[in-house]
Coordinates of C-alpha atoms and ligand atoms in Angstrom, one line a residue:
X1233 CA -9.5 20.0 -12.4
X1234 CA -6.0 21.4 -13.8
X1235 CA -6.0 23.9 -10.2
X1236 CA -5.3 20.9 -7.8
X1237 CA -2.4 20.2 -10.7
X1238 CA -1.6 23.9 -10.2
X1239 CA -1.7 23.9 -6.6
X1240 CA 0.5 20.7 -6.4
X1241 CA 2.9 22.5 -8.9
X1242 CA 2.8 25.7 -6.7
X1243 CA 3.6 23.7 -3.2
X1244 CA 6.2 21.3 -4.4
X1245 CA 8.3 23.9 -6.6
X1246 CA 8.7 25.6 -3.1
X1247 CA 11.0 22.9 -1.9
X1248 CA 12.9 22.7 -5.2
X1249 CA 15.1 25.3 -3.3
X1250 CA 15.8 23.6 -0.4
X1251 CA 16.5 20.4 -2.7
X1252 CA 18.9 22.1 -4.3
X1253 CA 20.7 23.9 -1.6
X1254 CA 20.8 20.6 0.3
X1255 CA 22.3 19.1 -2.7
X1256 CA 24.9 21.6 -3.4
X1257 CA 25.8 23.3 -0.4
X1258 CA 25.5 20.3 2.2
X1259 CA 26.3 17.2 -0.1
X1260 CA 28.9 15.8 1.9
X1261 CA 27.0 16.5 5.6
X1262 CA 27.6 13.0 7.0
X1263 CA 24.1 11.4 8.2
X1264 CA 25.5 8.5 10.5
X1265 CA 27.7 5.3 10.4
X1266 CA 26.5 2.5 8.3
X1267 CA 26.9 -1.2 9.9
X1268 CA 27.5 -4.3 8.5
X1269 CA 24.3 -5.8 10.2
X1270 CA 22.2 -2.6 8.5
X1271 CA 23.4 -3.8 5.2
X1272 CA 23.3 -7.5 5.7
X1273 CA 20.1 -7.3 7.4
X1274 CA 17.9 -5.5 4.5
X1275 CA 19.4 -2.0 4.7
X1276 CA 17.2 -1.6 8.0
X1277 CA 17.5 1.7 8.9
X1278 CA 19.6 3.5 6.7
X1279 CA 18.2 6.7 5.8
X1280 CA 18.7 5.9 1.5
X1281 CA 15.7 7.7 0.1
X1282 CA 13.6 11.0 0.0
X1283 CA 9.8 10.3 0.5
X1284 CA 7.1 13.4 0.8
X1285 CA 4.2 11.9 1.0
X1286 CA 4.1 9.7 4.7
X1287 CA 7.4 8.6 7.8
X1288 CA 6.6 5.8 9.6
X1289 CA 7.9 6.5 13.5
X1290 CA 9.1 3.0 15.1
X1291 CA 7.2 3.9 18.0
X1292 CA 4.2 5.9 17.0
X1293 CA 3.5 4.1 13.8
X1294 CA 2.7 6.2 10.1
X1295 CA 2.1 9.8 9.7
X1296 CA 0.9 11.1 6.3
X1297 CA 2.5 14.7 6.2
X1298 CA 2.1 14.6 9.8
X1299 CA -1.5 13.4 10.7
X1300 CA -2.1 10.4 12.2
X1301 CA -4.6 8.3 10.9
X1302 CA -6.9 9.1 14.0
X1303 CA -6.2 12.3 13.0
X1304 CA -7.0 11.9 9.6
X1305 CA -10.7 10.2 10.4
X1306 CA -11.2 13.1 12.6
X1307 CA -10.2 16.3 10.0
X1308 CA -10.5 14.4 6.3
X1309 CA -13.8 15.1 4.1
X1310 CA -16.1 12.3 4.6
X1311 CA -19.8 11.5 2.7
X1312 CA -21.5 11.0 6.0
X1313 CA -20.7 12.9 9.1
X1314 CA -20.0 9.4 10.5
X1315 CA -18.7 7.8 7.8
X1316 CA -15.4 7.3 7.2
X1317 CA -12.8 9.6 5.3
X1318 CA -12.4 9.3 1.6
X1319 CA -9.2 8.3 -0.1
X1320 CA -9.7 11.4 -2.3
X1321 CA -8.7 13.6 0.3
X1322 CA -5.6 11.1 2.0
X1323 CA -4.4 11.9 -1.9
X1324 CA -4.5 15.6 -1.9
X1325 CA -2.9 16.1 1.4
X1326 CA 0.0 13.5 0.5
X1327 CA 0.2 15.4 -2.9
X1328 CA -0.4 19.2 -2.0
X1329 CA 0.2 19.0 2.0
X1330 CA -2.7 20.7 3.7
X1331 CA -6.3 19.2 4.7
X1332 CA -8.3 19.2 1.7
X1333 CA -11.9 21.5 1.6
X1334 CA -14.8 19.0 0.6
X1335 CA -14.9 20.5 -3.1
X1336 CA -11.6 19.5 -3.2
X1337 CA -12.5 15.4 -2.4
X1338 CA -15.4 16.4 -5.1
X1339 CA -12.9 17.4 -7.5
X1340 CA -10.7 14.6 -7.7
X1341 CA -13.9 12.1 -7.5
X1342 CA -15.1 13.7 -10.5
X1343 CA -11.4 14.2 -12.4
X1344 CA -11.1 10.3 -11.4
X1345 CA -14.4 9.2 -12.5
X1346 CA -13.6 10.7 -16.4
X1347 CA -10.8 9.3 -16.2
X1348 CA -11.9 6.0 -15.2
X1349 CA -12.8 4.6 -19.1
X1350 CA -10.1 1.1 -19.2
X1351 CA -9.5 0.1 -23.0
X1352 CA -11.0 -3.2 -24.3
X1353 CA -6.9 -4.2 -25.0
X1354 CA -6.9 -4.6 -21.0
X1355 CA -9.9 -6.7 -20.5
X1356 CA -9.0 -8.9 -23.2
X1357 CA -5.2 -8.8 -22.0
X1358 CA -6.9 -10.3 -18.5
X1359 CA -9.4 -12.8 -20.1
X1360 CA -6.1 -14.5 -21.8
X1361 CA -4.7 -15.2 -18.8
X1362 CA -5.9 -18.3 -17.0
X1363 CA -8.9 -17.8 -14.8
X1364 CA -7.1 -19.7 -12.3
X1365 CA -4.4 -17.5 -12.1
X1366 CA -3.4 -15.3 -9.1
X1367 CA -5.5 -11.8 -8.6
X1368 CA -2.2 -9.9 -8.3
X1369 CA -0.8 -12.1 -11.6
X1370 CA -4.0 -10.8 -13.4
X1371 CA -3.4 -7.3 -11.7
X1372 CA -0.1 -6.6 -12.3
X1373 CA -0.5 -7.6 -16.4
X1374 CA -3.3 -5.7 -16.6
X1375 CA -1.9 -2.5 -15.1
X1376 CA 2.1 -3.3 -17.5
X1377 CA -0.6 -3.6 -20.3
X1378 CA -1.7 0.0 -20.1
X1379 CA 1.7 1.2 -20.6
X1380 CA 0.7 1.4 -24.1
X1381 CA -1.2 4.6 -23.1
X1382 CA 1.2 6.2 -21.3
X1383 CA 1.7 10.0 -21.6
X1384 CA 4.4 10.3 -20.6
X1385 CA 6.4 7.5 -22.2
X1386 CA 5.0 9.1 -25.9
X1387 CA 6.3 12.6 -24.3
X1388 CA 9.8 11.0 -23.3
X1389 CA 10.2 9.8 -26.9
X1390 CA 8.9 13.0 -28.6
X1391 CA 11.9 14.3 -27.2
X1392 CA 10.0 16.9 -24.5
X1393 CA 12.6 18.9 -22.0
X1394 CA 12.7 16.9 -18.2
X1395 CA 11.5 20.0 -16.8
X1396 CA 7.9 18.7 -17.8
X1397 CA 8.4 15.3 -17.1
X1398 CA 6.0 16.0 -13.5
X1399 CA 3.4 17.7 -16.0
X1400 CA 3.3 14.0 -18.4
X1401 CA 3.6 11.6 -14.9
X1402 CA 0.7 13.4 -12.8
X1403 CA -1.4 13.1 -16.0
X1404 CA -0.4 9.2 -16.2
X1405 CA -1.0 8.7 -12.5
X1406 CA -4.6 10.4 -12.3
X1407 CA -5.3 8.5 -15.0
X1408 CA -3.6 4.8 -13.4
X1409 CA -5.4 5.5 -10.1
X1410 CA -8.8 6.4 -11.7
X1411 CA -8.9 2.9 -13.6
X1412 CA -8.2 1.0 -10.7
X1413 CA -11.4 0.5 -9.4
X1414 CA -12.7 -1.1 -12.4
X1415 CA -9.6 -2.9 -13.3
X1416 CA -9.7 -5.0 -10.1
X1417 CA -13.0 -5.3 -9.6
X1418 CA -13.3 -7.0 -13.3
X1419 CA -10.8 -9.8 -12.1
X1420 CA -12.8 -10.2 -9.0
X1421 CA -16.4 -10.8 -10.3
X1422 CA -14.0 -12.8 -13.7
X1423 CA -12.5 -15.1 -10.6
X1424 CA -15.4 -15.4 -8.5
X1425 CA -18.4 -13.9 -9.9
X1426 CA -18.3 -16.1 -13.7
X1427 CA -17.0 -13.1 -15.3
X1428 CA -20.9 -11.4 -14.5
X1429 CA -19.3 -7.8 -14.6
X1430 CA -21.0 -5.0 -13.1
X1431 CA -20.5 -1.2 -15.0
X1432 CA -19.2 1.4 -12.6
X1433 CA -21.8 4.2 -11.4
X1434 CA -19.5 7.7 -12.2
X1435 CA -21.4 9.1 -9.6
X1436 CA -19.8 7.2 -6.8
X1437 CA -16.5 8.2 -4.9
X1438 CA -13.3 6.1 -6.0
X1439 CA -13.6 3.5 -3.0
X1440 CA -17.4 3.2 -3.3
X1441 CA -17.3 2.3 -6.9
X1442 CA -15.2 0.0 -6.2
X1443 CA -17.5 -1.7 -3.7
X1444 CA -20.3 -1.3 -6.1
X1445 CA -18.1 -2.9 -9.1
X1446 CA -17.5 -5.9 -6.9
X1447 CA -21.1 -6.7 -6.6
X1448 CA -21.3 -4.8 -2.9
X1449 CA -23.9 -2.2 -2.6
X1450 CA -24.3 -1.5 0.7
X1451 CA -23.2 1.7 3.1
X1452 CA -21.5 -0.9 5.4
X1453 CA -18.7 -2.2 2.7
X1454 CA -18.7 1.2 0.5
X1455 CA -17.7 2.3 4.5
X1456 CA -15.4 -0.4 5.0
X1457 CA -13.8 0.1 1.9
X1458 CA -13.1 3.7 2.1
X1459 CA -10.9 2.6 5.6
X1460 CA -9.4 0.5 4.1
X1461 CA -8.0 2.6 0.9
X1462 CA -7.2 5.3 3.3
X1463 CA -4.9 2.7 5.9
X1464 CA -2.8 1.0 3.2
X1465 CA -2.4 3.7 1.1
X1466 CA 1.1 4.8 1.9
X1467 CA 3.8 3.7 4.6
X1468 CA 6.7 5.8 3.6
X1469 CA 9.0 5.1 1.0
X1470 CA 11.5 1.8 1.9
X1471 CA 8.8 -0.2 2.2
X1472 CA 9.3 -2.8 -1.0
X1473 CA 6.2 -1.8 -3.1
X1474 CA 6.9 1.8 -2.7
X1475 CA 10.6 1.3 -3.0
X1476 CA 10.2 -1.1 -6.5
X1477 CA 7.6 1.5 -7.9
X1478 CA 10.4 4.2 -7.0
X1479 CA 13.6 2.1 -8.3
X1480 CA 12.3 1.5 -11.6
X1481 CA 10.5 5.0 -11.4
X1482 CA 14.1 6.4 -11.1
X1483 CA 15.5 5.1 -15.0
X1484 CA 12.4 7.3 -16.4
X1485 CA 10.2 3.9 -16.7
X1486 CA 6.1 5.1 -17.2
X1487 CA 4.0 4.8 -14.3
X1488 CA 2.6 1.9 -15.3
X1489 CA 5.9 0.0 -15.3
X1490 CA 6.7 1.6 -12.2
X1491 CA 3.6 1.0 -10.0
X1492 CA 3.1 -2.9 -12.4
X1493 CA 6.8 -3.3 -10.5
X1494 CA 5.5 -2.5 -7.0
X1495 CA 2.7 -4.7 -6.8
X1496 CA 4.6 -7.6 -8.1
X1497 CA 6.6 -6.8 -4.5
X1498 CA 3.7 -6.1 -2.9
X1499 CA 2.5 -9.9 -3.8
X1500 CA 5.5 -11.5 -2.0
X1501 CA 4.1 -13.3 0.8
X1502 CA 6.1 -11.1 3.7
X1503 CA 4.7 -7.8 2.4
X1504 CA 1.0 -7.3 1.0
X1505 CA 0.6 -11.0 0.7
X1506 CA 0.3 -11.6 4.1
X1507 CA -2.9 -10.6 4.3
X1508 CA -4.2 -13.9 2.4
X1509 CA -1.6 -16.2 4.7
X1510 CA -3.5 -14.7 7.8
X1511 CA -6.4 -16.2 7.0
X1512 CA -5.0 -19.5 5.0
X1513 CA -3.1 -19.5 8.9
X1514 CA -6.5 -18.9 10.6
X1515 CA -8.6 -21.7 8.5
X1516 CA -5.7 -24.4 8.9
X1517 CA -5.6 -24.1 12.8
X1518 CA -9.3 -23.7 13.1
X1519 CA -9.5 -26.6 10.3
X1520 CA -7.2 -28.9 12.7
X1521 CA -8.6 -27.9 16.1
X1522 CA -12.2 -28.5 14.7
X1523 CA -13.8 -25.4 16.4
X1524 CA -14.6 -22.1 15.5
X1525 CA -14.3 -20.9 18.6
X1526 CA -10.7 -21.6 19.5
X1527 CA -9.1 -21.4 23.3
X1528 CA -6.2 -19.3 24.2
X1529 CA -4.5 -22.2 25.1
X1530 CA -5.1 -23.9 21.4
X1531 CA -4.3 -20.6 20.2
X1532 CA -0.6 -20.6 21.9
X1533 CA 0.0 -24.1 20.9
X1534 CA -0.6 -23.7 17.6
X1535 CA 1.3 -20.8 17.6
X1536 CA 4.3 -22.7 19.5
X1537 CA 3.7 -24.8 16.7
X1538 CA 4.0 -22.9 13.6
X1539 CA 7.6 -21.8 15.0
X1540 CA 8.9 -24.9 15.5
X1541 CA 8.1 -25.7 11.9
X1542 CA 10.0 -23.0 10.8
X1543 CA 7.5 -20.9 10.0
X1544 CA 6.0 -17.3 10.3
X1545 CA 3.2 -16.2 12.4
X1546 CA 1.3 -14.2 9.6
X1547 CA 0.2 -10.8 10.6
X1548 CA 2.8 -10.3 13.3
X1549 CA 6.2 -8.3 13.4
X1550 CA 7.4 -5.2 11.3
X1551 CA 10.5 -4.3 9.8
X1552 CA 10.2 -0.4 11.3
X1553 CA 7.3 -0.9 13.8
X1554 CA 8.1 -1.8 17.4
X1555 CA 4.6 -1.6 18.6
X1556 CA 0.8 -2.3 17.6
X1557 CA 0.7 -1.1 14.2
X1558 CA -1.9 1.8 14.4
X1559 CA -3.5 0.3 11.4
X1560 CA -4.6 -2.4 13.6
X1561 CA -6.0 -0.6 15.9
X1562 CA -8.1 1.2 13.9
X1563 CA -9.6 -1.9 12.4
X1564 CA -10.1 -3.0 15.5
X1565 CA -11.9 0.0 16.7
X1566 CA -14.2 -0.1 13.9
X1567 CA -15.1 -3.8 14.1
X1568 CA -15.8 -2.5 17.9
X1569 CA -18.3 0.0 16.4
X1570 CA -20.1 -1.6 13.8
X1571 CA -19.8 -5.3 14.3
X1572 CA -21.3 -7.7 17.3
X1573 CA -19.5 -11.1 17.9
X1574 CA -18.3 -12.3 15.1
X1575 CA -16.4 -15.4 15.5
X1576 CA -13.6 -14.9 13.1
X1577 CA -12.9 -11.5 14.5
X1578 CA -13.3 -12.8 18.5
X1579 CA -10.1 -15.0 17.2
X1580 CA -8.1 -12.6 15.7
X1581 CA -8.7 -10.5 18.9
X1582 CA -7.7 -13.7 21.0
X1583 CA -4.8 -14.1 18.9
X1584 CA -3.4 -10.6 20.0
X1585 CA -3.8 -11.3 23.1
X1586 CA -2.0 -14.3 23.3
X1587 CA 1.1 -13.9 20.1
X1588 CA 3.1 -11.4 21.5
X1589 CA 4.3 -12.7 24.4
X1590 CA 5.3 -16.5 22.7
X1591 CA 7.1 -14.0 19.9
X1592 CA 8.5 -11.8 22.3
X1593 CA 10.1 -14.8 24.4
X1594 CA 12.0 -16.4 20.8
X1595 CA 14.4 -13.6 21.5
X1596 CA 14.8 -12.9 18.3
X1597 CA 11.5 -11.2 16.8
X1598 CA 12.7 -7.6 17.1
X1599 CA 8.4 -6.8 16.6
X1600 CA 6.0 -9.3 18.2
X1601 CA 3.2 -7.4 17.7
X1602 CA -0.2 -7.0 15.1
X1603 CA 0.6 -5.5 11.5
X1604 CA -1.9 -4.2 9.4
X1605 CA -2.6 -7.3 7.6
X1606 CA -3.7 -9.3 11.2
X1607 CA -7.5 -7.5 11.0
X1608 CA -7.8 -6.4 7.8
X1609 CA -8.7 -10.2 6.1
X1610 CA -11.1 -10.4 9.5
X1611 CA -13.3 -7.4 8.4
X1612 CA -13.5 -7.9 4.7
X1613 CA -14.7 -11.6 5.7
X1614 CA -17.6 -10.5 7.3
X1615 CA -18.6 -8.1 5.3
X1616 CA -19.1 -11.5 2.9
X1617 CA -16.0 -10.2 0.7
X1618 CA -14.5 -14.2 1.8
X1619 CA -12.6 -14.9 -0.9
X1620 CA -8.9 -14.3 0.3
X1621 CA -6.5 -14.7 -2.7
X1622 CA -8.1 -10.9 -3.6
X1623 CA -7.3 -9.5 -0.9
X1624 CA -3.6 -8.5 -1.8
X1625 CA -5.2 -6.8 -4.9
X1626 CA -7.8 -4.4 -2.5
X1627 CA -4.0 -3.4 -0.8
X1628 CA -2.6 -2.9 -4.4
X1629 CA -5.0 -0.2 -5.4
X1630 CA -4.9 1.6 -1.8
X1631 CA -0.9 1.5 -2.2
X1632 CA -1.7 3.5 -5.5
X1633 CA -2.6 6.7 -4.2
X1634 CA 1.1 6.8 -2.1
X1635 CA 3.4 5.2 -4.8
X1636 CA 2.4 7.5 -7.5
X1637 CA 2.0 10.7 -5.5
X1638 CA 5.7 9.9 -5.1
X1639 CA 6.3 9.2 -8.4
X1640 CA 5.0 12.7 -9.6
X1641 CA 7.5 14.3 -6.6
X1642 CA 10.2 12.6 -8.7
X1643 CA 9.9 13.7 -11.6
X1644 CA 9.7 17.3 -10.5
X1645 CA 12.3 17.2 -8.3
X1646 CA 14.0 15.7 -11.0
X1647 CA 15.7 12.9 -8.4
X1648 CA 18.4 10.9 -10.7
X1649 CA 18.9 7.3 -11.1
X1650 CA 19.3 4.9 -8.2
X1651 CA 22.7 2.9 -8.0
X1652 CA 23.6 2.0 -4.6
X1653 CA 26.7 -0.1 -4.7
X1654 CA 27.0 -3.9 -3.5
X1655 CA 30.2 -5.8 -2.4
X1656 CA 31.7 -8.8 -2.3
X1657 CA 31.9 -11.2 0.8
X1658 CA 35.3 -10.3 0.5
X1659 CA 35.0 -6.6 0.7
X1660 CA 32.9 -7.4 3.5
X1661 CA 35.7 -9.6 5.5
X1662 CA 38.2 -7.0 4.6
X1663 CA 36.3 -4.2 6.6
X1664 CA 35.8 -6.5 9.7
X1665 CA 39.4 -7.1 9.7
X1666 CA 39.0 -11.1 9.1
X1667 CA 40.0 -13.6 7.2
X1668 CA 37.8 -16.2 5.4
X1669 CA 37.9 -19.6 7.1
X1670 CA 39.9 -22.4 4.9
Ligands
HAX2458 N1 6.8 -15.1 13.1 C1 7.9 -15.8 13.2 N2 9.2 -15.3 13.0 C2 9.3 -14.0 12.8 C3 8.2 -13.2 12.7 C4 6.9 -13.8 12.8 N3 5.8 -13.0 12.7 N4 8.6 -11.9 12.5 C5 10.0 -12.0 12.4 N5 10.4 -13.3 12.6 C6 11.7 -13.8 12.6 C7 12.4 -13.5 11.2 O1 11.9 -14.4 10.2 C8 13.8 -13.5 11.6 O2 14.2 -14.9 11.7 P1 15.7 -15.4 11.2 O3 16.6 -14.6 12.1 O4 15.6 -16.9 11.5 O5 15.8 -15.1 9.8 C9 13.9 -12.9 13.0 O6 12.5 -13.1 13.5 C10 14.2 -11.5 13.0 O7 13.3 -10.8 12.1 P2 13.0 -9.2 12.4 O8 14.2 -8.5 12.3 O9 12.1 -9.1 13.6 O10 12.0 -8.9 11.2 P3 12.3 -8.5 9.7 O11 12.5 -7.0 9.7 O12 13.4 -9.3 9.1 O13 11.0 -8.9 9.0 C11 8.7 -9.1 8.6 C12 9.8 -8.2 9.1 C13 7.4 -8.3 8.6 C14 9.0 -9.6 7.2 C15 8.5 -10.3 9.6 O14 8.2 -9.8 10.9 C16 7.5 -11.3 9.2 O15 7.9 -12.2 8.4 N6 6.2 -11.2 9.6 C17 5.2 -12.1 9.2 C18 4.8 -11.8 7.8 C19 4.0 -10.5 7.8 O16 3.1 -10.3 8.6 N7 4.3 -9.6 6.8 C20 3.6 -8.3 6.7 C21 4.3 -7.1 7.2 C22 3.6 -5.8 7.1 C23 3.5 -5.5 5.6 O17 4.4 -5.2 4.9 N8 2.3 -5.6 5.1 O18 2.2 -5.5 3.8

C-alpha cells in the first residue's frame, strides 16, 4: 500500500514550490480589505487558511478538487454499477488529486481493513464512561484515548527532523480513519444494542463494515451509508471541525488530538449536531400537532413559531451557502429513487417547500434554505437506523477522511502555527473613529 503514500508524496511535493514562491516572493500581495462586521460576525469570509482537499462556492455549493458531488457519483469507483461511490475513492482524490482506478478504492479498503485492529485500552476507556452519556462524548474520548499510539507523537519526541513529519501523520491518519468504523459502531450497539457487539467482516469496504458493525446487513443501508460518508466528508477548511482539527493540528498536536478536537466542534449543536435537533424539531411539532402527516399550513405555523421563541429552524441556513445545499439534494434524489412514501420524508420535503420563504421574509437570515443535516436524519430513520443522538457520530467519521487528508498536507507543507490576533473593544472603537458611550 506504501505507492498511494508514494503517489501522494509525488503530487503534493509539486506544490511545495509554488508554496514557497508564494511565501517569499508575494508575502505582502494584499488579498482585500478586512471589515469590522467580517471579524465581529465569525470571520465570515476572510480568506485565513490554505485547504487542498475541497472550496465550497456560495452559489454552487462543495467541490472536492473540483468535482461536484454529482460528479463524483457519476466518475468515483463504486461495488455495483448502481450503487453508490465508495468513500475510499472521495479519499484518494482529496489526498492525491485525480479520479482513483478501482484497484486504487481496493487498495485503501484493504490498507484500512489491517489497519482496522482498536486496542482493548479503548473499549474499556468507552465502557467507563456512563452508558448514558452522549455518542460524540463516548467518541471523542475514545478517539483522545488512542493518542497513546500515535506515531507520530513517539517520532516528535525521538527527536526525528520536520521534514518527515507528513511520513509519521499519514501513517497516524490511515490508521485513525481505519478504526473508525469499529470504534463507533461499538458505542452504538453499547448505547442501543446492550453492548451485543458485532466483529467487523475485513472483507467489507470502510462504509459497509460500518453498516454491518451496527447490526445492518443489508445492500440498502451498506448503500445509504457509503452516500452518506462520501457527502459529509469534507466542506473546505473554515468550517469549525475542520478548522479545530487544523488549529490544534498547527502546535504539532497527534492526529488524534487534532481530529478528538474537531468532533468536539462538530458536536455543537449549530454544526454537526444539528442533525439530531432536526429530528428532536420534527418529533416535537408532529408530537404537538398529533399527526404524522402534517399540513403546510401547520408546518408554517410551527415554523412562525419556533422564531418567535427565539429559536432556530434546524437544518436551515449556511454560513457560506446561499442556496439549496447540494448535499440536500442528493439525499433527496436518492430517497426519490429508492424509497416510496414515507411519511417522515413527505414532511421534510413539505418543510422545504414551505421554510424558505417565512426565513427569507425575517430579513435577516442571509441563507433560508436546506443544509445537509435537513434530509440526512430523514433517510437513516427509515432505513430503521432511528436512534438520533448517533447520528452526529455517522457525520464524525465521514468528516474524517477530509480533516486528516488536511492534516497530512500540513505537515508536508510544513504550514507554521496559527496565531491570528484579537483586539480589544477599544481597538475596535478607535478604528471606527468613535468614542465609547458614558
Ligand atoms: N433559523 C432561525 N434563525 C436563523 C437561522 C435559522 N435556520 N439561520 C440563521 N438564523 C439567524 C441567526 O441566528 C442570526 O440571528 P441573530 O442576528 O439574531 O444572531 C441571523 O439569522 C443571521 O445569521 P446568518 O448570518 O444567516 O447565519 P450564520 O452564518 O450566523 O449561521 C448557521 C449559520 C448555520 C449557524 C445558522 O444558519 C443556523 O443556526 N442554522 C440552524 C442550525 C443548523 O442547521 N446548523 C447546521 C449548518 C450546516 C452544518 O454545519 N452542518 O454540520
Amino acid at each position: 500500500m506504501e505507492y498511494i503514500k508514494n503517489r501522494f508524496y509525488e503530487k503534493a511535493m509539486k506544490n511545495m514550490a509554488d508554496l514557497q514562491r508564494l511565501r517569499k516572493d508575494y508575502g505582502d500581495v494584499v488579498l482585500g480589505q478586512v471589515t469590522i462586521d467580517q471579524v465581529l460576525s465569525g470571520m465570515k469570509g476572510i480568506p485565513a487558511l490554505l485547504t487542498e482537499t475541497s472550496k465550497l462556492d456560495a452559489n454552487e455549493g462543495i467541490r472536492f478538487r473540483g468535482y461536484s458531488i454529482q460528479e463524483l457519483q457519476q466518475k468515483l469507483p463504486k461495488l455495483h454499477e448502481d450503487g453508490e461511490p465508495l468513500p475510499e475513492g472521495l479519499f484518494y482524490l482529496m489526498m492525491i488529486g485525480e479520479i482513483p482506478e478501482k484497484e486504487d478504492v481496493i487498495n485503501i479498503s484493504k490498507d484500512w481493513a489491517t489497519r482496522a485492529h482498536v486496542p482493548q485500552h479503548v473499549f474499556d476507556v468507552i465502557d467507563a464512561l456512563p452508558k448514558n452519556s452522549r455518542p460524540m462524548t463516548q467518541f471523542s474520548t475514545a478517539i483522545l484515548s488512542m493518542a497513546y499510539d500515535s506515531v507520530f507523537q513517539k517520532a516528535y519526541r525521538a527527536g526525528v527532523n520536520k521534514k518527515f513529519y507528513w511520513d509519521f501523520m499519514y501513517e497516524d491518519v490511515m490508521t485513525l480513519i481505519a478504526r473508525l468504523p469499529r470504534i463507533a459502531a461499538y458505542i452504538y450497539r453499547r448505547i442501543y444494542h446492550n453492548g451485543d457487539h458485532i466483529e467487523p467482516n475485513p472483507t467489507l469496504d470502510w462504509a459497509g463494515n460500518l453498516a454491518h458493525m451496527m447490526g445492518y446487513d443489508s445492500l440498502e443501508v451498506k448503500r445509504l451509508l457509503r452516500l452518506y460518508m462520501v457527502i459529509h466528508a469534507d466542506h473546505e477548511g473554515g468550517n469549525v471541525s475542520a478548522h479545530a482539527t487544523h488549529l490544534v493540528g498547527s502546535a504539532l498536536s497527534n492526529a488524534y488530538y487534532a481530529y478528538s478536537a474537531g468532533m468536539v466542534g462538530l458536536a455543537g449543536p449549530l454544526h454537526g449536531f444539528a442533525n439530531q435537533e432536526v429530528m428532536d424539531w420534527i418529533s416535537e411539532m408532529l408530537e404537538q400537532l398529533g399527526t404524522d402527516e402534517p399540513t403546510d399550513e401547520q408546518i408554517a405555523a410551527y415554523i412562525e413559531q419556533t422564531l418567535i421563541r427565539g429559536r432556530v429552524v434546524p437544518g436551515y441556513g449556511h454560513a457560506v451557502l446561499r442556496i439549496t445545499d447540494p448535499r440536500f439534494t442528493v439525499q433527496q434524489q436518492f430517497a426519490e429513487k429508492y424509497i416510496v412514501n414515507d411519511k417522515l420524508i413527505n414532511t421534510v420535503n413539505a418543510i422545504y417547500r414551505v421554510a424558505p420563504p417565512i426565513l427569507e421574509a425575517t430579513g435577516k437570515i442571509k441563507n433560508p434554505w436546506p443544509n445537509v443535516d435537513a434530509f440526512s436524519g430523514a433517510l437513516l430513520n427509515h432505513y430503521g437506523i432511528t436512534e438520533s443522538s448517533f447520528y452526529t457520530v455517522l457525520f464524525g467519521v465521514s468528516r474524517s477522511l477530509g480533516v486528516m487528508a488536511s492534516l497530512v498536507f500540513d505537515r508536508l507543507y510544513g504550514l507554521p502555527i496559527e496565531r491570528p490576533s484579537s483586539q480589544t473593544m477599544e481597538w475596535f472603537m478607535n478604528k471606527a473613529g468613535i468614542k465609547r458611550e458614558e
